[in-house]
Coordinates of N, CA and C in Angstrom, one line a residue:
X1 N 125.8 112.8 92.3 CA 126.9 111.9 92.0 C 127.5 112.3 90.7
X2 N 128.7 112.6 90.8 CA 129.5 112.6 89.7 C 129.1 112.0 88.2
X3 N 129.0 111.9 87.1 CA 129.1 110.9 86.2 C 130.5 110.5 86.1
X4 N 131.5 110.9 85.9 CA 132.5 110.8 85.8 C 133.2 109.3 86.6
X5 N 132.7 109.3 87.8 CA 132.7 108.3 88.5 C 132.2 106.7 88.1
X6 N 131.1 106.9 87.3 CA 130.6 105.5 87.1 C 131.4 105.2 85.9
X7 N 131.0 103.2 86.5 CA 131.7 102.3 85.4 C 131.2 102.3 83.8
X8 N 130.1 103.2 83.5 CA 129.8 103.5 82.3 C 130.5 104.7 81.2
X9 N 130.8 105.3 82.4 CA 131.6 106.4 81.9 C 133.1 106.2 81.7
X10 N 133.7 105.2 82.5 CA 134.7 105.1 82.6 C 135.0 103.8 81.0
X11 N 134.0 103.2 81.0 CA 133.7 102.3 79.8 C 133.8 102.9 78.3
X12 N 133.0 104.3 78.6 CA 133.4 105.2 77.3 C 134.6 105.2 77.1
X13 N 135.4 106.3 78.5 CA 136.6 106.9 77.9 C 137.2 105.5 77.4
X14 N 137.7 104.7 77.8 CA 138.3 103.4 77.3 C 137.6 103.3 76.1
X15 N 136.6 103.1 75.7 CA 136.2 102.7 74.1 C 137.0 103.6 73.4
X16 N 137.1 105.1 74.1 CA 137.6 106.4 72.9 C 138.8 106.3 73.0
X17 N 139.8 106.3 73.8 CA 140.9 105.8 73.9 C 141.3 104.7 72.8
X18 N 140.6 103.3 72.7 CA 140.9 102.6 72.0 C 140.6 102.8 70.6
X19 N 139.3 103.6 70.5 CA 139.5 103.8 69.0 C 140.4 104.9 68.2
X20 N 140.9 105.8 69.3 CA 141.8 106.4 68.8 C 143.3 105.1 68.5
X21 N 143.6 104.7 68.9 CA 144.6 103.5 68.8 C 144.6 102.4 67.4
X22 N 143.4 102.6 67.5 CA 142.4 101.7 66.4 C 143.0 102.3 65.5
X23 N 142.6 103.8 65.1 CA 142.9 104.2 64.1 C 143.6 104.9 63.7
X24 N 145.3 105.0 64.5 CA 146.3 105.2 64.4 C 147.2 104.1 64.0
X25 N 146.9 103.1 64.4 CA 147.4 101.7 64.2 C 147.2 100.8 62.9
X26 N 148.5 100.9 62.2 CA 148.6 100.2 60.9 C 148.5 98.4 61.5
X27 N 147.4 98.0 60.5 CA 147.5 96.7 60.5 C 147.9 96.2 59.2
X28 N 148.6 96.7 58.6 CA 149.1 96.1 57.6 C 150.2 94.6 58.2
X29 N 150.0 93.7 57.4 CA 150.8 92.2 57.7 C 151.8 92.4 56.9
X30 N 152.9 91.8 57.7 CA 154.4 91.9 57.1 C 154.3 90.9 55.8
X31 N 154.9 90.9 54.8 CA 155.2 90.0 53.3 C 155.4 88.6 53.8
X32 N 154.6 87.8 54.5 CA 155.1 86.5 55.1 C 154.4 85.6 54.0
X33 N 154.6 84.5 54.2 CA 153.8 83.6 53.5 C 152.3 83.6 54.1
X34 N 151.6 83.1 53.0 CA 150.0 82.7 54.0 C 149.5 82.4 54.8
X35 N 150.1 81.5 55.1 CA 149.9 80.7 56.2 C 150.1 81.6 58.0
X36 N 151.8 82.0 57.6 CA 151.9 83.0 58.9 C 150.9 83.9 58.8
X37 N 150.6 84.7 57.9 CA 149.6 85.5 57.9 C 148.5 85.3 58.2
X38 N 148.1 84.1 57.9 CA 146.5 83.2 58.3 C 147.0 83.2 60.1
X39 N 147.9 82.8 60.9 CA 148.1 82.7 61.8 C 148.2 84.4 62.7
X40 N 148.8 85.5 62.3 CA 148.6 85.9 62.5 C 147.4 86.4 63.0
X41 N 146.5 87.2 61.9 CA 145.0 87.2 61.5 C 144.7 86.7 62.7
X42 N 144.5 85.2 63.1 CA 143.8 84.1 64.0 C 144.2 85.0 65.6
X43 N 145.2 85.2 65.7 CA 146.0 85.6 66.9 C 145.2 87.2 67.1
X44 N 145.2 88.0 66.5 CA 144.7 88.9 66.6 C 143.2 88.9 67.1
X45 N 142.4 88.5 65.9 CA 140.9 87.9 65.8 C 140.7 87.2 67.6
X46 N 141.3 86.2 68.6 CA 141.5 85.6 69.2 C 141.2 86.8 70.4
X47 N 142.8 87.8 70.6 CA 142.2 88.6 71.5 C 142.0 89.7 71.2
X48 N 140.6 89.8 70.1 CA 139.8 90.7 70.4 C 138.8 90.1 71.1
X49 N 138.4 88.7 70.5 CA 137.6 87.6 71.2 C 137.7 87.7 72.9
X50 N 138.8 87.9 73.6 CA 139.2 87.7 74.7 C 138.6 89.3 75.4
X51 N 139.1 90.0 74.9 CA 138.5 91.3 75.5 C 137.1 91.4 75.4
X52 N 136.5 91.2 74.5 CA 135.3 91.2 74.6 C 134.5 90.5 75.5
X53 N 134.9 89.3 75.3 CA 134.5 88.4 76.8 C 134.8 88.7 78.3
X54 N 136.2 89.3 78.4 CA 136.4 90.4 79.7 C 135.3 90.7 80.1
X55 N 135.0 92.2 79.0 CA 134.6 93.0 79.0 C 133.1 93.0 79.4
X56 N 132.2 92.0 78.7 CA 130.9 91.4 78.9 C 130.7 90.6 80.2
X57 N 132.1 89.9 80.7 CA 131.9 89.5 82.3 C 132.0 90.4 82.9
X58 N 132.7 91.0 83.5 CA 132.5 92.2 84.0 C 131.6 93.4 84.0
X59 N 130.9 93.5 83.2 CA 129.3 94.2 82.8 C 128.4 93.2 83.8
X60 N 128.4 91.9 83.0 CA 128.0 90.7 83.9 C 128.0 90.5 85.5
X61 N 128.8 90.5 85.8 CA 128.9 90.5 87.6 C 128.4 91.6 87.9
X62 N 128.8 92.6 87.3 CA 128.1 94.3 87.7 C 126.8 93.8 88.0
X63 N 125.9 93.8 87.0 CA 124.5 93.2 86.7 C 124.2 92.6 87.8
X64 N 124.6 91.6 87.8 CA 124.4 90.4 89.3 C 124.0 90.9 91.0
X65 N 125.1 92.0 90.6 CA 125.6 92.2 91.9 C 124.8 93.0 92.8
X66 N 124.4 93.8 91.5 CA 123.3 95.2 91.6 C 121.5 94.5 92.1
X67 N 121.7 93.0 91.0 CA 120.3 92.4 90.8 C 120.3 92.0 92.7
X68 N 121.5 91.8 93.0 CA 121.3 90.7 94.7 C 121.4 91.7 95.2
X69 N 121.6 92.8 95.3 CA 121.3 94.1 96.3 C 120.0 94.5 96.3
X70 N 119.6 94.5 95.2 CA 118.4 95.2 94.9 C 116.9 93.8 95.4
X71 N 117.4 92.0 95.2 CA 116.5 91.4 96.2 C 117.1 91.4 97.9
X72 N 118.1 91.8 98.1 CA 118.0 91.7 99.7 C 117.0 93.1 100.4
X73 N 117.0 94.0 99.4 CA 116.1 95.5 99.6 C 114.9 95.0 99.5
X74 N 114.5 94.2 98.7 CA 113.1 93.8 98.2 C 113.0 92.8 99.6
X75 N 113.3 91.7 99.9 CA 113.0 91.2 101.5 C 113.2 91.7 102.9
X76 N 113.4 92.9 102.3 CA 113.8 93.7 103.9 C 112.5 94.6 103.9
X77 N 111.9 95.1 102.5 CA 110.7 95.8 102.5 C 109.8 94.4 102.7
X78 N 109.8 93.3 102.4 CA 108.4 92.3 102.8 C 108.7 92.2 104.5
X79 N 109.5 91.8 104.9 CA 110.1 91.9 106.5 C 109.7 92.7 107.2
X80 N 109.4 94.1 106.9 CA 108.9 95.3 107.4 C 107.6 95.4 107.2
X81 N 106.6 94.7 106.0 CA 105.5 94.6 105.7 C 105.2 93.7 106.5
X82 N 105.7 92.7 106.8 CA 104.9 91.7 107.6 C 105.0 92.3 109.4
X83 N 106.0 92.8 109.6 CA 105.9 93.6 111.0 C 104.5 94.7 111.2
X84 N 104.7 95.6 110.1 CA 103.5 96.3 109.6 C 102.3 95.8 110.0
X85 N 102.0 94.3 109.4 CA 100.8 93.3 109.3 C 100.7 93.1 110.9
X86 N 101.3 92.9 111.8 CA 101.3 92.4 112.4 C 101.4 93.9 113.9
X87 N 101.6 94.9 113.9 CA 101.6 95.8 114.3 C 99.8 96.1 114.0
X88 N 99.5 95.7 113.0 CA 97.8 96.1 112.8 C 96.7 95.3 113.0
X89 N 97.2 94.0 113.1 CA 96.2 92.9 113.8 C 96.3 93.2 115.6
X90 N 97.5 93.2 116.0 CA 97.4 93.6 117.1 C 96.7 94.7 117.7
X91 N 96.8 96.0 116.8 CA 96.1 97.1 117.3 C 94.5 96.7 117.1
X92 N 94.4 95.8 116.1 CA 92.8 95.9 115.8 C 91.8 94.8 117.1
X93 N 93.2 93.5 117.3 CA 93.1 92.9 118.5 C 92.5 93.8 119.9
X94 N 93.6 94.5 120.1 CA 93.4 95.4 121.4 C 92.0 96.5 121.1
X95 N 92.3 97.3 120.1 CA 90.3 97.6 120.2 C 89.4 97.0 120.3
X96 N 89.2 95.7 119.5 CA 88.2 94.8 120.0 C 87.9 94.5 121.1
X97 N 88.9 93.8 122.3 CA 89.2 94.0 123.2 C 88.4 95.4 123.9
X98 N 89.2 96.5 124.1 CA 88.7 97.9 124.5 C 87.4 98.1 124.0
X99 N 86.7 97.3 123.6 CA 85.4 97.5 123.2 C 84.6 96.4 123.8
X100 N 85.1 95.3 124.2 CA 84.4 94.6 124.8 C 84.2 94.5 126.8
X101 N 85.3 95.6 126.7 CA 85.7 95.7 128.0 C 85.1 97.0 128.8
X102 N 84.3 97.7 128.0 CA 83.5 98.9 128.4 C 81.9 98.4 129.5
X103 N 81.4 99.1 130.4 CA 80.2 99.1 131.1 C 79.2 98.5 130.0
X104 N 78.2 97.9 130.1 CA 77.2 98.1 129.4 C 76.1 99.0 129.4
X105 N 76.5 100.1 130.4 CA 75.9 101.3 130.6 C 76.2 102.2 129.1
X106 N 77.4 102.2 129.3 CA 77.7 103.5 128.5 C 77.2 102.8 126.9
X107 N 77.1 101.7 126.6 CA 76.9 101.0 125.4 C 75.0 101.2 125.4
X108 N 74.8 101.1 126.6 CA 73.1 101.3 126.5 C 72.7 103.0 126.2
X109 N 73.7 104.0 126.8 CA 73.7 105.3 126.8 C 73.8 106.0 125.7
X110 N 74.9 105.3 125.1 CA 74.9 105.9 123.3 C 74.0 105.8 122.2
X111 N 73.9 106.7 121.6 CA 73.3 106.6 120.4 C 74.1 106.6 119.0
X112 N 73.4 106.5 118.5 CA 73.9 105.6 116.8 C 75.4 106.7 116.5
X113 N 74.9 108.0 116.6 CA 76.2 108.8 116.3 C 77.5 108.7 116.8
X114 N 77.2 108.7 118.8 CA 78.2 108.6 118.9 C 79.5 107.2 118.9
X115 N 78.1 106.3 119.0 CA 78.8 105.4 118.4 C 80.2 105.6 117.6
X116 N 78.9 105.6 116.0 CA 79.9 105.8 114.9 C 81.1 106.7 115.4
X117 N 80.9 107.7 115.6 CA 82.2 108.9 116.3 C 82.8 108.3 116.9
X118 N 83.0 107.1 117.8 CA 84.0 106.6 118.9 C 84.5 105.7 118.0
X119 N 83.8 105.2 117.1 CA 84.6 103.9 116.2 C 85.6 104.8 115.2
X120 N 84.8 106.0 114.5 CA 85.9 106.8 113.9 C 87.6 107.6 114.2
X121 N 87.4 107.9 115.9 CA 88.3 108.4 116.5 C 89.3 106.9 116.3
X122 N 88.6 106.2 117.1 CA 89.9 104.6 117.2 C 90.4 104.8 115.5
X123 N 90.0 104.4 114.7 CA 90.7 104.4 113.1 C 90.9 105.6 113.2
X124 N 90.6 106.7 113.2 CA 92.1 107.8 113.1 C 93.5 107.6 114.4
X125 N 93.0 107.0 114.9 CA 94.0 106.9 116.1 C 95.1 105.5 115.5
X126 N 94.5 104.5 115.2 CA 95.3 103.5 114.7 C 95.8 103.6 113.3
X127 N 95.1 104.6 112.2 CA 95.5 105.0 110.7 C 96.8 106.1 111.2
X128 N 96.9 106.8 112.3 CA 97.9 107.6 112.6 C 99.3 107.0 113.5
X129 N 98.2 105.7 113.9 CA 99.9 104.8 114.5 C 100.7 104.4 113.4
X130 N 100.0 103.6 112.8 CA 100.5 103.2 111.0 C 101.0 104.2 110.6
X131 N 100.2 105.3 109.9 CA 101.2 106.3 109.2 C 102.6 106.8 110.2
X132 N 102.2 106.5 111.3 CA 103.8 107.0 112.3 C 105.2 105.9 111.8
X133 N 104.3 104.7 112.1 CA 105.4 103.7 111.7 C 106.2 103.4 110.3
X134 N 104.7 103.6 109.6 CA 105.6 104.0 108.2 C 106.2 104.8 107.6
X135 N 106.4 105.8 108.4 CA 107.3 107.2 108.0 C 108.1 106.7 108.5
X136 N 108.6 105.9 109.8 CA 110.1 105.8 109.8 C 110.3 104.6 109.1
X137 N 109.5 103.4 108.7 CA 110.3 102.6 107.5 C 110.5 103.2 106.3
X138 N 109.6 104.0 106.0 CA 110.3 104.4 104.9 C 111.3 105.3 104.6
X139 N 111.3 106.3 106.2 CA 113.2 106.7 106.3 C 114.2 105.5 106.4
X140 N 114.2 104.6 106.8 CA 115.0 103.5 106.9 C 115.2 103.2 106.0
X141 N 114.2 102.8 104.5 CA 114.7 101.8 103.7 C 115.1 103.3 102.7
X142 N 115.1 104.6 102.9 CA 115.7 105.7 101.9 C 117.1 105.8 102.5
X143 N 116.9 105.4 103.6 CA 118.3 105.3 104.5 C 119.4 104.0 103.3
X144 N 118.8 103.1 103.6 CA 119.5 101.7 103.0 C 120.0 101.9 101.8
X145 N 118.8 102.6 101.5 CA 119.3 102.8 99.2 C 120.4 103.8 99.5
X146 N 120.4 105.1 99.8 CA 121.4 106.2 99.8 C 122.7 105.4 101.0

C-alpha cells in the first residue's frame, strides 16, 4: 500500500501547506480602534477553534469506524470458534459412538498397546480434521482483513 494514499499522509501534506501559509501570511491588524481589533482577534481565534474541531471529528469517525470493523472481525472469529467447538464435540460424539459399536471380540483380543494405538490414530485423525478446518478459517478471515 502506497503511503501516499492514507488519511495520515494526506493530514501532513495539509499541515505543511498550511504552515507554509502561516508563515507567509502577515497578521498584522489594520490601525482600528480596540475594540474592532478585540473583534477581530475573536473572529480569527473562533475559526481556528472550528478547524480544529473539524479536524479532530473526522480523525474521530475515522477511529470509530475502524474500531466497528475491527468488532464485527472479532464476532465473526467467535462465530467460527463456536462452529469449531461444535465440529469437535461432534467428532468426539461419533468416536465414542465408533467405540461402543465395535464386537466385543475384538475389545477382548486387544492388548494394552494396541489399544492405546487405535485411540492414538482416532486423535490424529480428528487433530487433522481440525487442523483442515482451520486452515481454511483462517484463509477466510485473511481473506476478510485484505
Amino acid at each position: 500500500m502506497k503511503i501516499h494514499n492514507t488519511w495520515f499522509a494526506q493530514a501532513t501534506y495539509i499541515g505543511i501547506i498550511g504552515a507554509f501559509v502561516f508563515a507567509t501570511t502577515r497578521f498584522t491588524l489594520p490601525k482600528l480602534n480596540i475594540f474592532e481589533n478585540f473583534m477581530i482577534s475573536i473572529q480569527i481565534t473562533t475559526q481556528f477553534i472550528h478547524f480544529q474541531v473539524y479536524a479532530s471529528t473526522f480523525i474521530f469517525i475515522h477511529l470509530i469506524l475502524s474500531i466497528q470493523r475491527l468488532q464485527s472481525l472479532f464476532y465473526t472469529f467467535l462465530d467460527r470458534l463456536k462452529e469449531l467447538r461444535d465440529i469437535y464435540q461432534s467428532s468426539l460424539i461419533l468416536i465414542s459412538q465408533l467405540n461402543q459399536n465395535k464386537p466385543k471380540k475384538v475389545h477382548l483380543k486387544m492388548n494394552q498397546t494396541s489399544f492405546i494405538f487405535l485411540q492414538q490414530f482416532q486423535f490424529k485423525q480428528l487433530s487433522s480434521n481440525l487442523m483442515f478446518t482451520w486452515t481454511i478459517f483462517s484463509r477466510k478471515i485473511i481473506n476478510t482483513i485484505t
